[in-house]
CSV table of C-alpha atoms and ligand atoms in Angstrom, one decimal:
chain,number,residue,atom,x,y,z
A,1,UNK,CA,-21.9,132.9,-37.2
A,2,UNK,CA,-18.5,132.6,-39.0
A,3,UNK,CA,-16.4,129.4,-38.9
A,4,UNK,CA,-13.4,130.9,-37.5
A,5,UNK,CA,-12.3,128.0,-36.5
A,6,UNK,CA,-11.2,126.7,-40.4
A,7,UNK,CA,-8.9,130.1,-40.6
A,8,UNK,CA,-6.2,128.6,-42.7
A,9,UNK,CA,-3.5,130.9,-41.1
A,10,UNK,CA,-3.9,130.0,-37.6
A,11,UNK,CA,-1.9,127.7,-35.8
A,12,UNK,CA,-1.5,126.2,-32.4
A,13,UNK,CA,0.7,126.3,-29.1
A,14,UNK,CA,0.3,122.1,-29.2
A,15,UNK,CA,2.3,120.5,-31.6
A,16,UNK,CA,1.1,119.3,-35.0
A,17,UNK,CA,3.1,117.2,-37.2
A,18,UNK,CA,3.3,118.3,-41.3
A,19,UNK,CA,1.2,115.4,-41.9
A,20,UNK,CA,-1.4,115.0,-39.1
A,21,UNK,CA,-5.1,114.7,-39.5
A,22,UNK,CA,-5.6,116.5,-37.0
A,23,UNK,CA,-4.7,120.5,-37.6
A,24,UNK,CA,-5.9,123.1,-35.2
A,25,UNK,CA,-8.5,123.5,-38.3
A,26,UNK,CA,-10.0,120.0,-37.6
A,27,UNK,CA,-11.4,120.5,-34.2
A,28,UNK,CA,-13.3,116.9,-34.2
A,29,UNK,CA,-15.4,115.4,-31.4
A,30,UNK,CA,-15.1,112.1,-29.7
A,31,UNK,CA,-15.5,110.2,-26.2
A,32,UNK,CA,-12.9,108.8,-24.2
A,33,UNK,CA,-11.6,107.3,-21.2
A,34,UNK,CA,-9.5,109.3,-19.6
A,35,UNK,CA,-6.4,108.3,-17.4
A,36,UNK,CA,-8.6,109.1,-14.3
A,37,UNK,CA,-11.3,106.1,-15.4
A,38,UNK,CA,-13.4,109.3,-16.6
A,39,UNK,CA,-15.7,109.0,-19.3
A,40,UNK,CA,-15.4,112.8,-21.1
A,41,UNK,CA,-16.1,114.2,-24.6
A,42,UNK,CA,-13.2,115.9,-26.5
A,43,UNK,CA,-11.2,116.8,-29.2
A,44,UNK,CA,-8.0,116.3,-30.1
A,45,UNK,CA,-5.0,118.8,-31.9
A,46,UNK,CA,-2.1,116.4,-33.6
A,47,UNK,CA,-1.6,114.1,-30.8
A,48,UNK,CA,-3.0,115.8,-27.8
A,49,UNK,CA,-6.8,114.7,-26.4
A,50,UNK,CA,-8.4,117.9,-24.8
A,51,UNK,CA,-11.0,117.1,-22.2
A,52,UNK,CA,-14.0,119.5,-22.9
A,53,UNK,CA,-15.1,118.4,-19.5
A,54,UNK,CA,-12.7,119.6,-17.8
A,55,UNK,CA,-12.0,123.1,-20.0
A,56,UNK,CA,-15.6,123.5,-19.2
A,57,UNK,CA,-15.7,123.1,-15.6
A,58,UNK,CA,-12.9,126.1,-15.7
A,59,UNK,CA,-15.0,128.4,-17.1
A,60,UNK,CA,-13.5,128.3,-20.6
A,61,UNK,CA,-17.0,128.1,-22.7
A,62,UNK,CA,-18.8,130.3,-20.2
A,63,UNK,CA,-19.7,133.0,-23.2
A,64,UNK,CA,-21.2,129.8,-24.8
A,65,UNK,CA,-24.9,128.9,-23.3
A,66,UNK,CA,-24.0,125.4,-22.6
A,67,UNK,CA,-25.9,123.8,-19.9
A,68,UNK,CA,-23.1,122.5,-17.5
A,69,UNK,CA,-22.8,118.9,-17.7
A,70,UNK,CA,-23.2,119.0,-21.6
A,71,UNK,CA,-19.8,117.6,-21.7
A,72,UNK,CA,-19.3,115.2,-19.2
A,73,UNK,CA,-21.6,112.7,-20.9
A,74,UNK,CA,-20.7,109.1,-22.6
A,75,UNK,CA,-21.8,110.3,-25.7
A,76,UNK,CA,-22.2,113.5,-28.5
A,77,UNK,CA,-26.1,112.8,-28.2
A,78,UNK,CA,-27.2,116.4,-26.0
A,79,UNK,CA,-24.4,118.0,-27.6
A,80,UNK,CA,-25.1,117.2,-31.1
A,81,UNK,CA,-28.7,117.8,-30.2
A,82,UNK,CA,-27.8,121.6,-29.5
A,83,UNK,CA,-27.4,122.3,-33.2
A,84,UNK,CA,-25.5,124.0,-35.7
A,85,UNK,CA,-24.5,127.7,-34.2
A,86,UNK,CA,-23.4,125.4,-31.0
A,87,UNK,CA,-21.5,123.4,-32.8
A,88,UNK,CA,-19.6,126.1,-34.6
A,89,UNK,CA,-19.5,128.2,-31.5
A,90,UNK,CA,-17.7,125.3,-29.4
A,91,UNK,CA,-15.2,124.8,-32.3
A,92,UNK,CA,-14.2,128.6,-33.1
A,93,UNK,CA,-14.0,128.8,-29.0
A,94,UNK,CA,-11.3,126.0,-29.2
A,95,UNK,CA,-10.0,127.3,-32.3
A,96,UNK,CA,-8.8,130.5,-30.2
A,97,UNK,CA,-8.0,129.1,-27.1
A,98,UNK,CA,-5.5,127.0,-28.5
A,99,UNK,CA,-4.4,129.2,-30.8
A,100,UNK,CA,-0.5,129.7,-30.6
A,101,UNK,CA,-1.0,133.7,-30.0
A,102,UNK,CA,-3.4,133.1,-27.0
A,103,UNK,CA,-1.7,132.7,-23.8
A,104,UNK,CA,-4.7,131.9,-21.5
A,105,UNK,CA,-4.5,128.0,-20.9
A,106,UNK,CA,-0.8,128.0,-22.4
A,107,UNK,CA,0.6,129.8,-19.7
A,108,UNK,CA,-1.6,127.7,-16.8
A,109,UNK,CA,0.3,124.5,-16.1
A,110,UNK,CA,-2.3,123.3,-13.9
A,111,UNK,CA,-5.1,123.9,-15.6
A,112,UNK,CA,-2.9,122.2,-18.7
A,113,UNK,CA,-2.5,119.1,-16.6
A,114,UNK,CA,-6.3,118.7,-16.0
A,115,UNK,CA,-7.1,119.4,-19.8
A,116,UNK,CA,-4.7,117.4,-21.8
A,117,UNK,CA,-3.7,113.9,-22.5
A,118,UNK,CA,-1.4,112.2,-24.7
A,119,UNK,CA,-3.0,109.7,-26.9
A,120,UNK,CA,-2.0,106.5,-24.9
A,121,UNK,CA,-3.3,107.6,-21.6
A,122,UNK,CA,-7.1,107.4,-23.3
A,123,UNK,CA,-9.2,105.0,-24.7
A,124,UNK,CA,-11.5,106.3,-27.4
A,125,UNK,CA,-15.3,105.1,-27.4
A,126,UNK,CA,-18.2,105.4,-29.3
A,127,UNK,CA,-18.8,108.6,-29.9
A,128,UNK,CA,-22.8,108.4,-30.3
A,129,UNK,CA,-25.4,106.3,-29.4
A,130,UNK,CA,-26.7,105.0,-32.5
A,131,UNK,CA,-30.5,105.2,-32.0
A,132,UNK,CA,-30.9,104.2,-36.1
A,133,UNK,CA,-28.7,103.2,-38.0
A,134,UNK,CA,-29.4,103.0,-42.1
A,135,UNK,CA,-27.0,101.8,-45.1
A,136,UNK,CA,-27.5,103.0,-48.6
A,137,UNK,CA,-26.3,101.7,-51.6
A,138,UNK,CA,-24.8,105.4,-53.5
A,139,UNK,CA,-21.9,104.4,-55.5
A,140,UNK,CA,-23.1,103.2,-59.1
A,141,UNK,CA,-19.6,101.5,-59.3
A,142,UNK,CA,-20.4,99.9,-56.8
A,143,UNK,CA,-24.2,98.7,-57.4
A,144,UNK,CA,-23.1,97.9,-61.0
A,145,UNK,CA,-20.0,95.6,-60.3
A,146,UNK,CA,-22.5,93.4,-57.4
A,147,UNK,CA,-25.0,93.5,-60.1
A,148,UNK,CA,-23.2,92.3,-62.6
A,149,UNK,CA,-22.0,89.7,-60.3
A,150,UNK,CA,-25.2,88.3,-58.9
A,151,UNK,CA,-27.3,89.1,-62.0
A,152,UNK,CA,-25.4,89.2,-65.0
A,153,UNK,CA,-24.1,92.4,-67.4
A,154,UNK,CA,-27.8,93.1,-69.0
A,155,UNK,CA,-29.4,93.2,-65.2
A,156,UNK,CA,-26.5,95.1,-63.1
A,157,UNK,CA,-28.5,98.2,-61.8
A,158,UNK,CA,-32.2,97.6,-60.8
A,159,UNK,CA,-34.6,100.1,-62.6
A,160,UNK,CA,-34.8,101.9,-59.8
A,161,UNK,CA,-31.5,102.8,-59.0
A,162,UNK,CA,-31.1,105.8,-61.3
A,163,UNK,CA,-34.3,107.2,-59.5
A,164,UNK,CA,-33.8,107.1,-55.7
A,165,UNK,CA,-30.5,106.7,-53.4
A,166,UNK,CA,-31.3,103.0,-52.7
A,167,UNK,CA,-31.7,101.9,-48.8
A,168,UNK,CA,-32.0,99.8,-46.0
A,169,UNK,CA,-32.4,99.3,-41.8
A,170,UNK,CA,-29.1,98.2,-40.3
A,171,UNK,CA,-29.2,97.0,-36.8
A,172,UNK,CA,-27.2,99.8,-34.1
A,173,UNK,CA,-26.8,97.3,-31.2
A,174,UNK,CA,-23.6,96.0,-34.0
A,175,UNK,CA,-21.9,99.2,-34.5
A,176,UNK,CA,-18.5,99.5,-32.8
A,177,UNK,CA,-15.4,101.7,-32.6
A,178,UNK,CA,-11.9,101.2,-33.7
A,179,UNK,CA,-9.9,98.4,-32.0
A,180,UNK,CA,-12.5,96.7,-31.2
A,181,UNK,CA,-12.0,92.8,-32.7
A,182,UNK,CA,-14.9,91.5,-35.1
A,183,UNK,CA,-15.6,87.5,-34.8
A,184,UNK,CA,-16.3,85.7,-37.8
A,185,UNK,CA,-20.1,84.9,-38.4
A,186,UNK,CA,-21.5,82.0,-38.5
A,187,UNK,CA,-24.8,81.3,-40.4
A,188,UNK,CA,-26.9,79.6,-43.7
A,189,UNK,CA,-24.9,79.1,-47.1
A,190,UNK,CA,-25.5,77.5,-50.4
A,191,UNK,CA,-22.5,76.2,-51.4
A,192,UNK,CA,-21.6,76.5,-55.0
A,193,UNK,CA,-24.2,74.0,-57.0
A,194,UNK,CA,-25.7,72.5,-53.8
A,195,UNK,CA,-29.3,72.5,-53.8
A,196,UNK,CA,-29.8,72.5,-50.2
A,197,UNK,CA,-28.0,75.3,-47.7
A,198,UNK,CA,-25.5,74.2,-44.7
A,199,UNK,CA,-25.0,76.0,-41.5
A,200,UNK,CA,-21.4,77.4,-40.6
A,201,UNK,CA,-18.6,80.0,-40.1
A,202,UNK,CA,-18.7,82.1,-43.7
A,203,UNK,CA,-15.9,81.5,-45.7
A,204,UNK,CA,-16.4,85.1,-47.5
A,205,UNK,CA,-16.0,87.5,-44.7
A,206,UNK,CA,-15.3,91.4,-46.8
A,207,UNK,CA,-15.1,94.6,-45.7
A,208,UNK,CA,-16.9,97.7,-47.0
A,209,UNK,CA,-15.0,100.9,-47.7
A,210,UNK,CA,-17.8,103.5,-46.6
A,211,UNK,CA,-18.4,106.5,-44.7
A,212,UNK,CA,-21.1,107.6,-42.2
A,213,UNK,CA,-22.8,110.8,-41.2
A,214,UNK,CA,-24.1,111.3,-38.2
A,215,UNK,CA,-27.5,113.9,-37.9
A,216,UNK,CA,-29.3,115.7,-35.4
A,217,UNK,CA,-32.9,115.8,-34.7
A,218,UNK,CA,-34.2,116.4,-38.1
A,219,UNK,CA,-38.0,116.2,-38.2
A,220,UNK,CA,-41.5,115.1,-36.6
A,221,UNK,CA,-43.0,112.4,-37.6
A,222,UNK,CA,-45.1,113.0,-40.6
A,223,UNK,CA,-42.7,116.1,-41.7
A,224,UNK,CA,-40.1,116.3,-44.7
A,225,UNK,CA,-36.9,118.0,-44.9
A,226,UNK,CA,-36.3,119.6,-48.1
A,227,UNK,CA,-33.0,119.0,-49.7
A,228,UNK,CA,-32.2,122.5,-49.6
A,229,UNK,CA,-31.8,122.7,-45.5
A,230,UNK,CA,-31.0,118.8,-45.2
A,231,UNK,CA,-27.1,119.9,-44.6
A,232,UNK,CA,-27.9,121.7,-41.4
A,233,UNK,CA,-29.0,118.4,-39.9
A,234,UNK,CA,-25.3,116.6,-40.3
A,235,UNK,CA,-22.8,117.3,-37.3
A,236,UNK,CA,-20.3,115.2,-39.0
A,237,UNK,CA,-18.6,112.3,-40.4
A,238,UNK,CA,-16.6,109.1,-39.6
A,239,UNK,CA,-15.0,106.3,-41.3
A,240,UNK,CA,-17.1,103.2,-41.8
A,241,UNK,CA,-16.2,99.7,-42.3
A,242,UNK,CA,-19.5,97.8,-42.9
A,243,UNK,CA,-18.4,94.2,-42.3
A,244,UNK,CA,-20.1,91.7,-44.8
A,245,UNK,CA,-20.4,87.8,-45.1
A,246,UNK,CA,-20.7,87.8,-49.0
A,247,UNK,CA,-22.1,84.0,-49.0
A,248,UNK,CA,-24.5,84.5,-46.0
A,249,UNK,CA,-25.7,87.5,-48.1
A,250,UNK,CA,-25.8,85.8,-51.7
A,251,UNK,CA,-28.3,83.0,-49.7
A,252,UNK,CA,-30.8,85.0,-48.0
A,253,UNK,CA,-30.8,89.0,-49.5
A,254,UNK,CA,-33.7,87.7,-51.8
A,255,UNK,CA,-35.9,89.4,-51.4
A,256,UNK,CA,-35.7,91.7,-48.8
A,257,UNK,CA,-32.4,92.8,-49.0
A,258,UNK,CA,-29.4,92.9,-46.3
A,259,UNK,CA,-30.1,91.0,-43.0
A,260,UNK,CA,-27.7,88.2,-41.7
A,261,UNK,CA,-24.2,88.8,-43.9
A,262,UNK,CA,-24.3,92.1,-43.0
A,263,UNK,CA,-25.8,93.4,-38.9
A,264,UNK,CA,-22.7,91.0,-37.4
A,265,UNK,CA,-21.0,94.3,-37.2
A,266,UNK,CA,-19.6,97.6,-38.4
A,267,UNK,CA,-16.6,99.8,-37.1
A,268,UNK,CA,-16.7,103.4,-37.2
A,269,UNK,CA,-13.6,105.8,-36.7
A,270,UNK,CA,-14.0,107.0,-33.1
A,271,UNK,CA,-13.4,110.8,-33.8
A,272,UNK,CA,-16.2,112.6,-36.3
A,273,UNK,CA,-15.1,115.3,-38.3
A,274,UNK,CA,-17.7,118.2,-38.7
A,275,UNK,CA,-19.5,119.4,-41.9
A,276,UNK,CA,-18.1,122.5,-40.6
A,277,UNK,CA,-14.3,121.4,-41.3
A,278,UNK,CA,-15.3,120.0,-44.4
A,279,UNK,CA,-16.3,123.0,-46.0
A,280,UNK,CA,-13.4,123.4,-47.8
A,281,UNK,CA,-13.2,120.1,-49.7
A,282,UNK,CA,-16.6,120.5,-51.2
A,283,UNK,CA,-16.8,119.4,-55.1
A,284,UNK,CA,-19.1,118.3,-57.6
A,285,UNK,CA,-21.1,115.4,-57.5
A,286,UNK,CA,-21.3,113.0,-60.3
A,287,UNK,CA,-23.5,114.2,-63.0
A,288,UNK,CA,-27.1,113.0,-62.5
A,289,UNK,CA,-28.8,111.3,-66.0
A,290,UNK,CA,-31.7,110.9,-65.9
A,291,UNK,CA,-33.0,114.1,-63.9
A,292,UNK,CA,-33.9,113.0,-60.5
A,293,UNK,CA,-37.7,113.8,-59.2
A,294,UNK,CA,-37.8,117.4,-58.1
A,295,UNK,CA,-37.2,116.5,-54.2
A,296,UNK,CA,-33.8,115.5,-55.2
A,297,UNK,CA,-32.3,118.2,-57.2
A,298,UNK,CA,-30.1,120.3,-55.4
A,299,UNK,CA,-27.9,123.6,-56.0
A,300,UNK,CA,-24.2,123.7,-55.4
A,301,UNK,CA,-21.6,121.3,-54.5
A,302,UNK,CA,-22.6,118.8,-52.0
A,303,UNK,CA,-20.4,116.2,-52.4
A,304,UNK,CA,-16.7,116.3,-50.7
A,305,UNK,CA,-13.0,115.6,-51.6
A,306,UNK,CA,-12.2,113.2,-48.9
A,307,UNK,CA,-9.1,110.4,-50.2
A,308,UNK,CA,-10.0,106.7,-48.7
A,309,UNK,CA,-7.9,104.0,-48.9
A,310,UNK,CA,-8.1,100.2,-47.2
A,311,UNK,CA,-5.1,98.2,-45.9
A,312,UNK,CA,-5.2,94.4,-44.9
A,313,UNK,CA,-2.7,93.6,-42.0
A,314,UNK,CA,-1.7,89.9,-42.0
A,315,UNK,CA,-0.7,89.0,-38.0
A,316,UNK,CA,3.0,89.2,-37.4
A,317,UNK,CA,3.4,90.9,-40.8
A,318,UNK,CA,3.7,94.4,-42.6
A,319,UNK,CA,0.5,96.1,-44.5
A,320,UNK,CA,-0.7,96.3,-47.7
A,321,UNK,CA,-2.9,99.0,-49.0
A,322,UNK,CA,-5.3,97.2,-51.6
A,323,UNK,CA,-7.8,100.0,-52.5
A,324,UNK,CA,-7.6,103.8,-53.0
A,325,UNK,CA,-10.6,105.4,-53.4
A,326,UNK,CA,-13.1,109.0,-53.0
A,327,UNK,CA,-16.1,109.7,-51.4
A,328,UNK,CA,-16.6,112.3,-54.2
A,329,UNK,CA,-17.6,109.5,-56.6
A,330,UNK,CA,-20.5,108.6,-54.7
A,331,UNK,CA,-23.4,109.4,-57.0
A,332,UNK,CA,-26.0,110.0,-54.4
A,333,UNK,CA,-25.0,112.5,-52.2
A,334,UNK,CA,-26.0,113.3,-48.0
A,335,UNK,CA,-28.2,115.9,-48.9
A,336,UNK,CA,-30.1,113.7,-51.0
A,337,UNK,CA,-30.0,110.9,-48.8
A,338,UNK,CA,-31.4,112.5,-45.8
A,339,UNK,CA,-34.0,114.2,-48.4
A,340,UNK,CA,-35.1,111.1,-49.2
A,341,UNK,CA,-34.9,109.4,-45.9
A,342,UNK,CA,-37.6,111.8,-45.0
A,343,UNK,CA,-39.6,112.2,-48.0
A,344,UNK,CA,-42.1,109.8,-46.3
A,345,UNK,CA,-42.1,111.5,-42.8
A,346,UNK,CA,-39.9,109.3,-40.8
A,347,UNK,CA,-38.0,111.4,-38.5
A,348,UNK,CA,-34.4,111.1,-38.1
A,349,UNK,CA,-32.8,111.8,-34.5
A,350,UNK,CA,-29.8,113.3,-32.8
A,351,UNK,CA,-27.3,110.3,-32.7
A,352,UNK,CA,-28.6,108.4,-36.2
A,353,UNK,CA,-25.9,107.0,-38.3
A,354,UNK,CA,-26.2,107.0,-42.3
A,355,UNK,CA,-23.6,105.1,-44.3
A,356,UNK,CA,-22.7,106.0,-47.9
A,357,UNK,CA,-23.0,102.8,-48.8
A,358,UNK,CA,-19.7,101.1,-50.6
A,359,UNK,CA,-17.6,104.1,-52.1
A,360,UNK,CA,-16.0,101.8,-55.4
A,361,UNK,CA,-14.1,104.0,-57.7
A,362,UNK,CA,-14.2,103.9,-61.8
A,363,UNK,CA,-11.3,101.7,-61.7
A,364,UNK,CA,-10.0,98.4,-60.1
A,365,UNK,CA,-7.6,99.8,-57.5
A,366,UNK,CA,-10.6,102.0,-56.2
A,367,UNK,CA,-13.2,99.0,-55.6
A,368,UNK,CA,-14.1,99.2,-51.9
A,369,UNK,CA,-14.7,95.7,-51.1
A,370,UNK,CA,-12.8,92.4,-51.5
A,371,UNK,CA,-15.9,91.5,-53.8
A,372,UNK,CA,-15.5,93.4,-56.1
A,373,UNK,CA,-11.0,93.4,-55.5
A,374,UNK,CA,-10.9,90.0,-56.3
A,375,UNK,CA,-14.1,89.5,-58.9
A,376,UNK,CA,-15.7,87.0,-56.0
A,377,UNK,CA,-12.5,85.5,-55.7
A,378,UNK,CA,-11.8,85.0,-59.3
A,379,UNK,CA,-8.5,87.2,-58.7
A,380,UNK,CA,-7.0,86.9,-56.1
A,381,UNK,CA,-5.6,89.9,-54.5
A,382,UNK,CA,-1.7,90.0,-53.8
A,383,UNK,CA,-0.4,90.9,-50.6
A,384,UNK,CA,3.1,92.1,-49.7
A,385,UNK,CA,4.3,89.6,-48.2
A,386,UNK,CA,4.1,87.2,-50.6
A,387,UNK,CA,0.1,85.7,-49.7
A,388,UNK,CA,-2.9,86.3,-51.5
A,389,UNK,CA,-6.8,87.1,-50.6
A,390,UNK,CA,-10.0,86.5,-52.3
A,391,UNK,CA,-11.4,87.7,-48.5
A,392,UNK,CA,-10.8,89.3,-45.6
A,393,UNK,CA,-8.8,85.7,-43.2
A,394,UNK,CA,-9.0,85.3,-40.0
A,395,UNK,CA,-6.5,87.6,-37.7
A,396,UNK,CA,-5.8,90.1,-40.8
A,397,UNK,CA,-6.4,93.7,-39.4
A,398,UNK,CA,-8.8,95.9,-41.9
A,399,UNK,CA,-7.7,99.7,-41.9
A,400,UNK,CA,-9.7,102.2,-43.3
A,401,UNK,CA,-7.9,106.1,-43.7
A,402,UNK,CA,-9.2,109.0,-45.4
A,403,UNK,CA,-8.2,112.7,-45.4
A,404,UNK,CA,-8.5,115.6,-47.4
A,405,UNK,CA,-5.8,118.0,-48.2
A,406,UNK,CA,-5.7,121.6,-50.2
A,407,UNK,CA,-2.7,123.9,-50.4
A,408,UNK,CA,-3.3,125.3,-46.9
A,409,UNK,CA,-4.1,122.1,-45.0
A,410,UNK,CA,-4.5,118.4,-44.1
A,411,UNK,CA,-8.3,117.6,-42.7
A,412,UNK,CA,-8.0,113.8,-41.9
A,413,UNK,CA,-10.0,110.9,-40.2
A,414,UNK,CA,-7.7,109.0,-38.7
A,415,UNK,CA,-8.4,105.3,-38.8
A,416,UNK,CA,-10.7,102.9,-38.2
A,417,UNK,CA,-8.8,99.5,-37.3
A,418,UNK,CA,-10.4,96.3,-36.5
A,419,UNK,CA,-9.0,92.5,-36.1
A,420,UNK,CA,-10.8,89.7,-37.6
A,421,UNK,CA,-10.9,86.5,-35.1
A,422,UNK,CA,-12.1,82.7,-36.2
A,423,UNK,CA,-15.4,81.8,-35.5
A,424,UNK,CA,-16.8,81.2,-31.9
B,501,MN,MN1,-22.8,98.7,-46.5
């Protein structure tokens, strides 16, 4: 089926500002609350939520086999589920309704008034429930400015790293939308030449500039996906700030890996954009030396053009943005993530969440985490209003944007926005 829904030259009877993230060519998917206390799944065109709920219970998907209620869930999970030609044919169906030449729900003020909301008469949730949730480690920036940190120049990336897209378990119970405050961990630290650890709230609390894809039901158990179908098992993509305690990591990652400093939490963007919209913005990936194994070579572009950038918020002051970065420069792309993921047979379900793992840029003002911003607080980063930061303090609000643009149109995220508040 064709994605008529990314028709460049369309455009809609709701109005969309020059700049919004959200063109009639987006067409995301989120839950919210709606001004009713109903929990509904929807999408939103510039600043208008659409209730799919509702728009279903009129009758305006009934060309689409959808089984009724597949809307008026808490989450994406059945939905996503449904697959690919669903997916598409939900999007190009709201593509046309709202397209500024169709007059069917325009002209229908009633129907209009059970449909949409403005953006402050809903509270956006989680859009999925995350049954797994796994963090890789795909940006050799990245993995070579830790390294070189923790192990020194000659040891940065591990041998293995050129080989596979590196991994690991994340907890789900920890993942929460935008707006949502985090609270600073406590835990085990060494101090700097202590020889015994001490227990308390981390003084190295960082963000991590990533993104996430979200699958459907991939595999069995025992079954691989090759890498040249592993695409059709993404629905879409949000914004992901993996929230990290740098010194409760340094203590205890040795040596299996992420446990503590990291599963306190992670905030997602509440609206995921769909490989569908994407399709414009794909590019090249980074080249790959040496080869990968055979499972991981791919044809084509699979890596996307999507601009990322993180602002700090002090409280009571103005923003500064202190990164800029591109989930193109990820050397490991989804495809072969997901490959890889199921090389071994583990199957990976409708609702699983896959982060990118820190997207750091080739230069300093791309580095996505205060880490690697401020050289583990060597250099301290300057803020606009006059402060500084080696990490994230308590009460600054993180924001994490990315969008992707062309000559025909803006495809954007939105934000993902969270509040750092002292230790319990
Ligand atoms: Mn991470």
């Amino acid at each position: 089926m064709p994605n008529y829904a990314n028709d460049p030259n369309r455009s809609s009877w709701l109005h969309v500002d020059a700049d919004s993230d959200f063109p009639i060519q987006n067409i995301p998917f989120g839950v919210f609350l709606t001004r009713n206390d109903i929990i509904t799944i929807g999408t939103r065109i510039g600043d208008t939520a659409i209730d799919l709920g509702a728009l279903h219970q009129l009758g305006y998907f009934d060309e689409i086999p959808l089984t009724d209620d597949i809307f008026l869930q808490d989450t994406l999970n059945d939905f996503i589920l449904d697959g690919r030609q669903t997916w598409r044919a939900v999007r190009n169906k709201i593509a046309t309704l709202f397209d500024v030449n169709n007059t069917s729900l325009k002209s229908n003020t009633a129907h209009k008034d059970k449909v949409l909301f403005k953006l402050n008469e809903i509270e956006m949730q989680l859009p999925v429930q995350v049954g797994d949730y796994t963090d890789f480690y795909a940006s050799r920036e990245h993995a070579t400015n830790v390294g070189t940190m923790f192990r020194g120049k000659d040891n940065a990336l591990m041998p293995n790293w050129l080989h596979l897209p590196v991994g690991y378990h994340g907890r789900s119970s920890s993942i929460i939308p935008s707006d949502i405050p985090v609270r600073r961990p406590k835990g085990q630290t060494l101090p700097p030449d202590a020889e015994t650890p001490i227990f308390g709230a981390s003084k190295a609390v960082d963000f991590e500039l990533e993104m996430a894809f979200i699958t459907t039901d991939a595999n069995d158990l025992g079954d691989a996906i090759s890498i040249d179908e592993a695409e059709e098992y993404i629905f879409g993509l949000v914004l992901f700030n993996d929230w990290s305690a740098r010194d409760i990591q340094r203590w205890e990652y040795v040596p299996l890996g992420p446990f503590l400093g990291k599963n306190f939490a992670s905030s997602i963007s509440p609206w995921i954009v769909t490989l569908d919209a994407l399709e414009p913005f794909r590019v090249d990936s980074p080249k790959q030396e040496p080869k990968p194994l055979e499972y991981l070579q791919y044809k084509g572009k699979k890596s996307f053009d999507i601009n990322l950038e993180v602002a700090i918020q002090p409280e009571s002051s103005i923003e500064t943005v202190v990164s800029r970065s591109n989930f193109k420069y990820m050397y490991w792309n989804m495809a072969q993530q997901l490959t890889h993921h199921t090389v071994n047979g583990c199957p990976v379900c409708s609702g699983d969440m896959m982060g990118s793992g820190t997207i750091s840029g080739p230069t300093p003002d791309s580095y996505g985490s205060m880490l690697e911003l401020s050289w583990k607080g060597e250099k301290p980063v300057q803020l606009d209003d006059g402060t500084e930061r080696k990490f994230i303090n308590d009460y600054d609000t993180v924001i994490l944007r990315g969008h992707c643009k062309n000559k025909n149109y803006r495809i954007g995220f939105g934000e993902v926005k969270s509040k750092l508040l002292p230790a319990k």
